[in-house]
mmCIF file of C-alpha atoms in Angstrom:
data_model
loop_
_atom_site.group_PDB
_atom_site.id
_atom_site.type_symbol
_atom_site.label_atom_id
_atom_site.label_comp_id
_atom_site.label_asym_id
_atom_site.label_seq_id
_atom_site.Cartn_x
_atom_site.Cartn_y
_atom_site.Cartn_z
ATOM 1 C CA UNK A 1 49.931 135.319 -14.336
ATOM 2 C CA UNK A 2 49.947 131.555 -14.818
ATOM 3 C CA UNK A 3 48.810 128.754 -12.563
ATOM 4 C CA UNK A 4 51.673 126.412 -11.732
ATOM 5 C CA UNK A 5 50.187 124.114 -9.114
ATOM 6 C CA UNK A 6 46.979 122.733 -7.626
ATOM 7 C CA UNK A 7 46.965 121.135 -4.201
ATOM 8 C CA UNK A 8 43.829 119.273 -3.178
ATOM 9 C CA UNK A 9 43.058 119.032 0.516
ATOM 10 C CA UNK A 10 43.865 115.782 2.286
ATOM 11 C CA UNK A 11 41.491 114.478 4.925
ATOM 12 C CA UNK A 12 43.258 116.284 7.798
ATOM 13 C CA UNK A 13 42.993 119.642 6.015
ATOM 14 C CA UNK A 14 39.374 118.905 5.100
ATOM 15 C CA UNK A 15 38.446 118.306 8.722
ATOM 16 C CA UNK A 16 40.285 121.406 9.920
ATOM 17 C CA UNK A 17 38.733 123.622 7.230
ATOM 18 C CA UNK A 18 35.264 122.268 7.964
ATOM 19 C CA UNK A 19 35.532 122.708 11.737
ATOM 20 C CA UNK A 20 37.030 126.202 11.551
ATOM 21 C CA UNK A 21 34.382 127.283 9.028
ATOM 22 C CA UNK A 22 31.671 126.101 11.401
ATOM 23 C CA UNK A 23 33.434 127.958 14.209
ATOM 24 C CA UNK A 24 33.384 131.344 12.483
ATOM 25 C CA UNK A 25 29.887 130.841 11.068
ATOM 26 C CA UNK A 26 28.259 130.005 14.391
ATOM 27 C CA UNK A 27 30.321 131.371 17.300
ATOM 28 C CA UNK A 28 30.468 135.034 18.390
ATOM 29 C CA UNK A 29 34.096 135.173 19.533
ATOM 30 C CA UNK A 30 35.370 137.461 22.275
ATOM 31 C CA UNK A 31 39.119 137.525 22.972
ATOM 32 C CA UNK A 32 41.500 138.935 25.538
ATOM 33 C CA UNK A 33 45.199 138.648 26.338
ATOM 34 C CA UNK A 34 46.680 137.752 29.710
ATOM 35 C CA UNK A 35 50.320 138.883 29.944
ATOM 36 C CA UNK A 36 52.168 136.642 32.375
ATOM 37 C CA UNK A 37 55.483 137.767 33.863
ATOM 38 C CA UNK A 38 57.243 134.395 33.755
ATOM 39 C CA UNK A 39 60.703 135.631 34.817
ATOM 40 C CA UNK A 40 60.638 133.809 38.161
ATOM 41 C CA UNK A 41 58.489 130.962 36.844
ATOM 42 C CA UNK A 42 61.159 130.010 34.306
ATOM 43 C CA UNK A 43 63.714 129.781 37.115
ATOM 44 C CA UNK A 44 61.434 127.393 38.984
ATOM 45 C CA UNK A 45 60.962 125.352 35.789
ATOM 46 C CA UNK A 46 64.715 124.773 35.577
ATOM 47 C CA UNK A 47 64.689 123.386 39.136
ATOM 48 C CA UNK A 48 62.143 120.751 38.097
ATOM 49 C CA UNK A 49 64.749 119.020 35.946
ATOM 50 C CA UNK A 50 67.737 119.234 38.285
ATOM 51 C CA UNK A 51 69.503 115.861 38.348
ATOM 52 C CA UNK A 52 67.392 114.484 35.489
ATOM 53 C CA UNK A 53 69.576 112.823 32.822
ATOM 54 C CA UNK A 54 66.771 111.141 30.874
ATOM 55 C CA UNK A 55 65.693 113.632 28.203
ATOM 56 C CA UNK A 56 62.299 111.954 27.808
ATOM 57 C CA UNK A 57 61.531 112.581 31.484
ATOM 58 C CA UNK A 58 62.387 116.286 31.460
ATOM 59 C CA UNK A 59 59.441 118.571 32.139
ATOM 60 C CA UNK A 60 59.110 121.270 29.493
ATOM 61 C CA UNK A 61 57.819 124.828 29.753
ATOM 62 C CA UNK A 62 54.964 123.703 27.518
ATOM 63 C CA UNK A 63 53.889 121.078 30.054
ATOM 64 C CA UNK A 64 54.110 123.548 32.941
ATOM 65 C CA UNK A 65 51.967 126.069 31.058
ATOM 66 C CA UNK A 66 49.392 123.381 30.231
ATOM 67 C CA UNK A 67 49.222 122.548 33.941
ATOM 68 C CA UNK A 68 48.841 126.218 34.886
ATOM 69 C CA UNK A 69 45.965 126.643 32.443
ATOM 70 C CA UNK A 70 44.341 123.487 33.816
ATOM 71 C CA UNK A 71 44.526 124.963 37.325
ATOM 72 C CA UNK A 72 42.915 128.126 35.962
ATOM 73 C CA UNK A 73 40.106 126.086 34.411
ATOM 74 C CA UNK A 74 39.491 124.318 37.723
ATOM 75 C CA UNK A 75 38.951 127.746 39.277
ATOM 76 C CA UNK A 76 36.592 128.714 36.435
ATOM 77 C CA UNK A 77 34.707 125.501 35.529
ATOM 78 C CA UNK A 78 32.334 127.397 33.238
ATOM 79 C CA UNK A 79 35.269 127.768 30.827
ATOM 80 C CA UNK A 80 35.627 123.989 30.560
ATOM 81 C CA UNK A 81 32.233 123.365 29.008
ATOM 82 C CA UNK A 82 30.446 122.365 25.824
ATOM 83 C CA UNK A 83 27.540 124.418 24.495
ATOM 84 C CA UNK A 84 24.372 123.083 22.902
ATOM 85 C CA UNK A 85 22.493 126.009 21.350
ATOM 86 C CA UNK A 86 19.428 126.173 19.133
ATOM 87 C CA UNK A 87 19.229 129.633 17.621
ATOM 88 C CA UNK A 88 15.813 129.117 16.027
ATOM 89 C CA UNK A 89 14.226 128.238 19.368
ATOM 90 C CA UNK A 90 16.667 130.413 21.351
ATOM 91 C CA UNK A 91 17.503 127.539 23.679
ATOM 92 C CA UNK A 92 20.904 126.862 25.175
ATOM 93 C CA UNK A 93 22.500 124.377 27.537
ATOM 94 C CA UNK A 94 26.013 124.232 28.998
ATOM 95 C CA UNK A 95 27.535 120.823 29.710
ATOM 96 C CA UNK A 96 30.080 120.789 32.550
ATOM 97 C CA UNK A 97 32.816 118.149 32.916
ATOM 98 C CA UNK A 98 34.645 116.767 35.934
ATOM 99 C CA UNK A 99 37.800 116.339 33.845
ATOM 100 C CA UNK A 100 39.866 118.472 31.473
ATOM 101 C CA UNK A 101 40.579 116.955 28.065
ATOM 102 C CA UNK A 102 42.929 119.199 26.107
ATOM 103 C CA UNK A 103 42.690 119.328 22.336
ATOM 104 C CA UNK A 104 46.335 120.103 21.568
ATOM 105 C CA UNK A 105 47.844 120.695 18.102
ATOM 106 C CA UNK A 106 50.940 118.539 17.614
ATOM 107 C CA UNK A 107 53.467 118.447 14.768
ATOM 108 C CA UNK A 108 53.693 114.910 13.403
ATOM 109 C CA UNK A 109 56.858 113.205 12.081
ATOM 110 C CA UNK A 110 55.576 113.954 8.548
ATOM 111 C CA UNK A 111 55.579 117.680 9.327
ATOM 112 C CA UNK A 112 51.771 117.831 9.319
ATOM 113 C CA UNK A 113 49.867 119.441 12.161
ATOM 114 C CA UNK A 114 47.324 117.289 13.962
ATOM 115 C CA UNK A 115 45.130 118.087 16.956
ATOM 116 C CA UNK A 116 45.245 115.284 19.516
ATOM 117 C CA UNK A 117 43.154 114.828 22.644
ATOM 118 C CA UNK A 118 45.230 114.741 25.818
ATOM 119 C CA UNK A 119 42.724 113.123 28.167
ATOM 120 C CA UNK A 120 42.221 114.052 31.827
ATOM 121 C CA UNK A 121 45.187 116.413 32.025
ATOM 122 C CA UNK A 122 43.709 118.349 34.929
ATOM 123 C CA UNK A 123 44.234 115.451 37.340
ATOM 124 C CA UNK A 124 47.760 114.537 36.239
ATOM 125 C CA UNK A 125 51.065 115.530 37.811
ATOM 126 C CA UNK A 126 53.679 117.245 35.641
ATOM 127 C CA UNK A 127 55.529 113.935 35.279
ATOM 128 C CA UNK A 128 52.348 112.122 34.262
ATOM 129 C CA UNK A 129 51.535 114.861 31.751
ATOM 130 C CA UNK A 130 55.044 114.549 30.295
ATOM 131 C CA UNK A 131 54.649 110.781 29.939
ATOM 132 C CA UNK A 132 51.231 111.178 28.288
ATOM 133 C CA UNK A 133 52.509 113.721 25.737
ATOM 134 C CA UNK A 134 55.588 111.622 24.935
ATOM 135 C CA UNK A 135 53.489 108.470 24.561
ATOM 136 C CA UNK A 136 51.102 110.218 22.166
ATOM 137 C CA UNK A 137 54.055 111.431 20.082
ATOM 138 C CA UNK A 138 55.503 107.881 20.074
ATOM 139 C CA UNK A 139 52.239 106.326 18.898
ATOM 140 C CA UNK A 140 51.859 109.004 16.218
ATOM 141 C CA UNK A 141 55.051 107.714 14.574
ATOM 142 C CA UNK A 142 53.421 104.328 13.986
ATOM 143 C CA UNK A 143 50.108 105.738 12.794
ATOM 144 C CA UNK A 144 48.587 106.243 9.365
ATOM 145 C CA UNK A 145 46.907 109.596 9.925
ATOM 146 C CA UNK A 146 44.598 109.194 6.931
ATOM 147 C CA UNK A 147 43.171 106.085 8.595
ATOM 148 C CA UNK A 148 42.821 107.791 11.980
ATOM 149 C CA UNK A 149 41.167 110.865 10.509
ATOM 150 C CA UNK A 150 38.850 108.776 8.345
ATOM 151 C CA UNK A 151 37.711 106.894 11.474
ATOM 152 C CA UNK A 152 36.906 110.232 13.133
ATOM 153 C CA UNK A 153 35.198 111.602 10.030
ATOM 154 C CA UNK A 154 33.111 108.460 9.588
ATOM 155 C CA UNK A 155 32.121 108.501 13.256
ATOM 156 C CA UNK A 156 31.029 112.153 12.951
ATOM 157 C CA UNK A 157 29.045 111.349 9.801
ATOM 158 C CA UNK A 158 27.258 108.444 11.483
ATOM 159 C CA UNK A 159 26.483 110.652 14.481
ATOM 160 C CA UNK A 160 25.039 113.215 12.080
ATOM 161 C CA UNK A 161 22.832 110.543 10.535
ATOM 162 C CA UNK A 162 21.474 109.620 13.972
ATOM 163 C CA UNK A 163 20.638 113.308 14.461
ATOM 164 C CA UNK A 164 18.772 113.402 11.159
ATOM 165 C CA UNK A 165 21.451 115.222 9.151
ATOM 166 C CA UNK A 166 20.972 112.981 6.112
ATOM 167 C CA UNK A 167 21.852 115.537 3.420
ATOM 168 C CA UNK A 168 25.058 116.490 5.269
ATOM 169 C CA UNK A 169 26.077 112.821 5.460
ATOM 170 C CA UNK A 170 25.461 112.279 1.736
ATOM 171 C CA UNK A 171 27.506 115.360 0.823
ATOM 172 C CA UNK A 172 30.386 114.301 3.039
ATOM 173 C CA UNK A 173 30.494 110.800 1.604
ATOM 174 C CA UNK A 174 30.339 112.165 -1.946
ATOM 175 C CA UNK A 175 33.094 114.690 -1.229
ATOM 176 C CA UNK A 176 35.416 112.101 0.297
ATOM 177 C CA UNK A 177 34.867 109.229 -2.110
ATOM 178 C CA UNK A 178 34.722 110.764 -5.596
ATOM 179 C CA UNK A 179 36.976 112.477 -8.132
ATOM 180 C CA UNK A 180 40.233 114.300 -7.445
ATOM 181 C CA UNK A 181 39.147 114.967 -3.881
ATOM 182 C CA UNK A 182 38.818 111.301 -2.973
ATOM 183 C CA UNK A 183 40.340 110.411 0.381
ATOM 184 C CA UNK A 184 42.876 107.617 0.000
ATOM 185 C CA UNK A 185 42.772 105.065 2.796
ATOM 186 C CA UNK A 186 44.340 101.638 3.188
ATOM 187 C CA UNK A 187 42.812 98.581 1.554
ATOM 188 C CA UNK A 188 43.356 94.828 1.436
ATOM 189 C CA UNK A 189 46.535 93.427 2.963
ATOM 190 C CA UNK A 190 47.913 96.847 3.918
ATOM 191 C CA UNK A 191 44.763 97.668 5.866
ATOM 192 C CA UNK A 192 44.760 94.283 7.611
ATOM 193 C CA UNK A 193 48.407 94.662 8.605
ATOM 194 C CA UNK A 194 47.881 98.192 9.889
ATOM 195 C CA UNK A 195 44.907 97.286 12.071
ATOM 196 C CA UNK A 196 46.842 94.341 13.473
ATOM 197 C CA UNK A 197 49.119 96.870 15.194
ATOM 198 C CA UNK A 198 48.091 97.062 18.878
ATOM 199 C CA UNK A 199 46.236 100.247 19.809
ATOM 200 C CA UNK A 200 48.960 100.831 22.384
ATOM 201 C CA UNK A 201 51.324 101.501 19.473
ATOM 202 C CA UNK A 202 49.166 103.717 17.239
ATOM 203 C CA UNK A 203 46.659 106.531 17.505
ATOM 204 C CA UNK A 204 42.935 105.849 17.303
ATOM 205 C CA UNK A 205 39.858 108.060 17.069
ATOM 206 C CA UNK A 206 39.929 108.186 20.893
ATOM 207 C CA UNK A 207 43.124 110.246 20.568
ATOM 208 C CA UNK A 208 41.621 112.636 18.025
ATOM 209 C CA UNK A 209 38.095 113.107 19.391
ATOM 210 C CA UNK A 210 36.863 116.429 20.707
ATOM 211 C CA UNK A 211 38.361 117.657 23.978
ATOM 212 C CA UNK A 212 36.735 119.960 26.524
ATOM 213 C CA UNK A 213 38.915 122.910 25.428
ATOM 214 C CA UNK A 214 41.755 123.656 23.003
ATOM 215 C CA UNK A 215 45.235 124.895 23.929
ATOM 216 C CA UNK A 216 47.745 125.776 21.199
ATOM 217 C CA UNK A 217 51.398 126.485 22.021
ATOM 218 C CA UNK A 218 52.393 128.928 19.285
ATOM 219 C CA UNK A 219 55.594 129.831 21.113
ATOM 220 C CA UNK A 220 56.953 126.295 20.762
ATOM 221 C CA UNK A 221 56.544 126.503 16.975
ATOM 222 C CA UNK A 222 58.195 129.917 16.616
ATOM 223 C CA UNK A 223 60.214 130.952 19.652
ATOM 224 C CA UNK A 224 61.296 134.169 17.936
ATOM 225 C CA UNK A 225 57.666 135.332 17.854
ATOM 226 C CA UNK A 226 57.088 139.021 18.598
ATOM 227 C CA UNK A 227 53.708 140.133 19.869
ATOM 228 C CA UNK A 228 50.916 137.626 20.292
ATOM 229 C CA UNK A 229 48.038 135.840 18.604
ATOM 230 C CA UNK A 230 45.145 138.299 18.356
ATOM 231 C CA UNK A 231 42.366 135.896 17.408
ATOM 232 C CA UNK A 232 41.900 132.137 17.368
ATOM 233 C CA UNK A 233 38.941 129.914 16.618
ATOM 234 C CA UNK A 234 36.875 128.043 19.159
ATOM 235 C CA UNK A 235 35.948 124.580 17.909
ATOM 236 C CA UNK A 236 32.274 123.824 18.658
ATOM 237 C CA UNK A 237 30.887 122.602 20.961
ATOM 238 C CA UNK A 238 33.811 123.883 23.072
ATOM 239 C CA UNK A 239 33.356 127.343 24.597
ATOM 240 C CA UNK A 240 37.015 128.363 25.011
ATOM 241 C CA UNK A 241 40.370 128.252 23.264
ATOM 242 C CA UNK A 242 43.821 129.361 24.386
ATOM 243 C CA UNK A 243 47.083 130.251 22.664
ATOM 244 C CA UNK A 244 50.364 130.196 24.585
ATOM 245 C CA UNK A 245 52.667 132.676 22.870
ATOM 246 C CA UNK A 246 56.455 132.865 22.997
ATOM 247 C CA UNK A 247 58.102 134.361 26.082
ATOM 248 C CA UNK A 248 59.539 137.761 25.168
ATOM 249 C CA UNK A 249 61.803 140.282 26.903
ATOM 250 C CA UNK A 250 59.861 143.472 27.614
ATOM 251 C CA UNK A 251 60.193 146.519 29.857
ATOM 252 C CA UNK A 252 57.897 146.230 32.859
ATOM 253 C CA UNK A 253 57.111 148.245 35.983
ATOM 254 C CA UNK A 254 58.191 146.433 39.171
ATOM 255 C CA UNK A 255 58.700 147.442 42.787
ATOM 256 C CA UNK A 256 62.184 147.784 44.247
ATOM 257 C CA UNK A 257 63.131 146.789 47.808
ATOM 258 C CA UNK A 258 61.715 150.094 49.092
ATOM 259 C CA UNK A 259 58.356 149.655 47.389
ATOM 260 C CA UNK A 260 59.056 152.272 44.736
ATOM 261 C CA UNK A 261 58.273 151.664 41.066
ATOM 262 C CA UNK A 262 61.082 151.054 38.602
ATOM 263 C CA UNK A 263 61.433 149.906 34.992
ATOM 264 C CA UNK A 264 63.089 146.511 34.524
ATOM 265 C CA UNK A 265 63.563 144.016 31.700
ATOM 266 C CA UNK A 266 61.256 141.061 32.357
ATOM 267 C CA UNK A 267 60.246 137.887 30.531
ATOM 268 C CA UNK A 268 56.610 138.216 29.460
ATOM 269 C CA UNK A 269 54.518 135.379 28.016
ATOM 270 C CA UNK A 270 51.203 136.536 26.498
ATOM 271 C CA UNK A 271 48.328 134.061 26.711
ATOM 272 C CA UNK A 272 45.449 134.605 24.300
ATOM 273 C CA UNK A 273 42.005 133.655 25.610
ATOM 274 C CA UNK A 274 38.987 133.235 23.328
ATOM 275 C CA UNK A 275 35.484 132.684 24.667
ATOM 276 C CA UNK A 276 32.133 131.880 23.070
ATOM 277 C CA UNK A 277 30.105 134.971 23.987
ATOM 278 C CA UNK A 278 26.862 132.987 23.816
ATOM 279 C CA UNK A 279 28.030 130.995 26.825
ATOM 280 C CA UNK A 280 30.454 133.215 28.729
ATOM 281 C CA UNK A 281 30.985 136.850 29.668
ATOM 282 C CA UNK A 282 34.188 138.574 30.747
ATOM 283 C CA UNK A 283 33.261 138.117 34.398
ATOM 284 C CA UNK A 284 33.312 134.338 33.935
ATOM 285 C CA UNK A 285 37.004 134.590 32.979
ATOM 286 C CA UNK A 286 38.036 136.598 36.058
ATOM 287 C CA UNK A 287 38.415 133.548 38.396
ATOM 288 C CA UNK A 288 40.640 131.951 35.741
ATOM 289 C CA UNK A 289 42.899 135.010 35.553
ATOM 290 C CA UNK A 290 43.002 135.384 39.340
ATOM 291 C CA UNK A 291 44.208 131.797 39.635
ATOM 292 C CA UNK A 292 46.930 132.488 37.080
ATOM 293 C CA UNK A 293 47.894 135.606 39.054
ATOM 294 C CA UNK A 294 48.208 133.492 42.188
ATOM 295 C CA UNK A 295 50.478 130.944 40.485
ATOM 296 C CA UNK A 296 52.634 133.502 38.651
ATOM 297 C CA UNK A 297 53.167 135.477 41.866
ATOM 298 C CA UNK A 298 54.106 132.301 43.793
ATOM 299 C CA UNK A 299 55.816 130.141 41.143
ATOM 300 C CA UNK A 300 57.455 127.774 43.641
ATOM 301 C CA UNK A 301 54.062 126.030 43.842
ATOM 302 C CA UNK A 302 54.937 124.137 40.646
ATOM 303 C CA UNK A 303 57.435 122.076 42.655
ATOM 304 C CA UNK A 304 54.441 120.466 44.386
ATOM 305 C CA UNK A 305 53.015 119.444 40.996
ATOM 306 C CA UNK A 306 55.951 117.280 39.957
#
């Protein structure tokens, strides 16, 4: 066996690896899967785009599912919280929000994956959500992600200093500014030119900061997916995370016109739900799932969301 390559983490990978490590070290995860029969929902989704010739204005399944999950979170506000917990003193506090900011992984033009914050998605219509997602993708094209991520990392480090985490700050600065692992950011003229770009045309730390929950659409990355995500990390201080899996044809039991059971091929979309068991129990998720049941059973309601 011979080593043929070494690949040092860039700043994006560093941040992801650090946050996910903290997640698994500190959070007792509990997960469940909600299997949505989206057969009729998909038909309603097609109606949303009838007569629409502008591709950028078309409402995607991804956007509809984000909206459905937002409606579920409104019904279960405890799932849209941040947790502050001190294990040594056994003290905890849940922070509730009157808005839903979705941390959403997005594939950048470079092929890299970046989690962006889609602000206040719970109060937006489907059209407004579509515009917000498209605008974020547009601004990502004109962004230097190393600069954006360094802004976020520096902000987190400074926040840590204010909280007395001096040793952590020193280690982070050493790790990002020395040797082969040094983070390369813009300098001189290139930096001045980049920051002269209006913030309306590039991403800033506001677009990358922590949301109130995280929703990943795995099905959009691999539509041929079979099965579903079994486990996903919750990024502290968030208390929930969701994975939308690919819609898959499966046999399902349905009622015929006479009320008798029969087996039929249906389109099933599994949704993985992860909760921080320090903050939530299974019962806290029930209102969320009941809301999803209500929407899935009456999918024409999405026409009112346009």
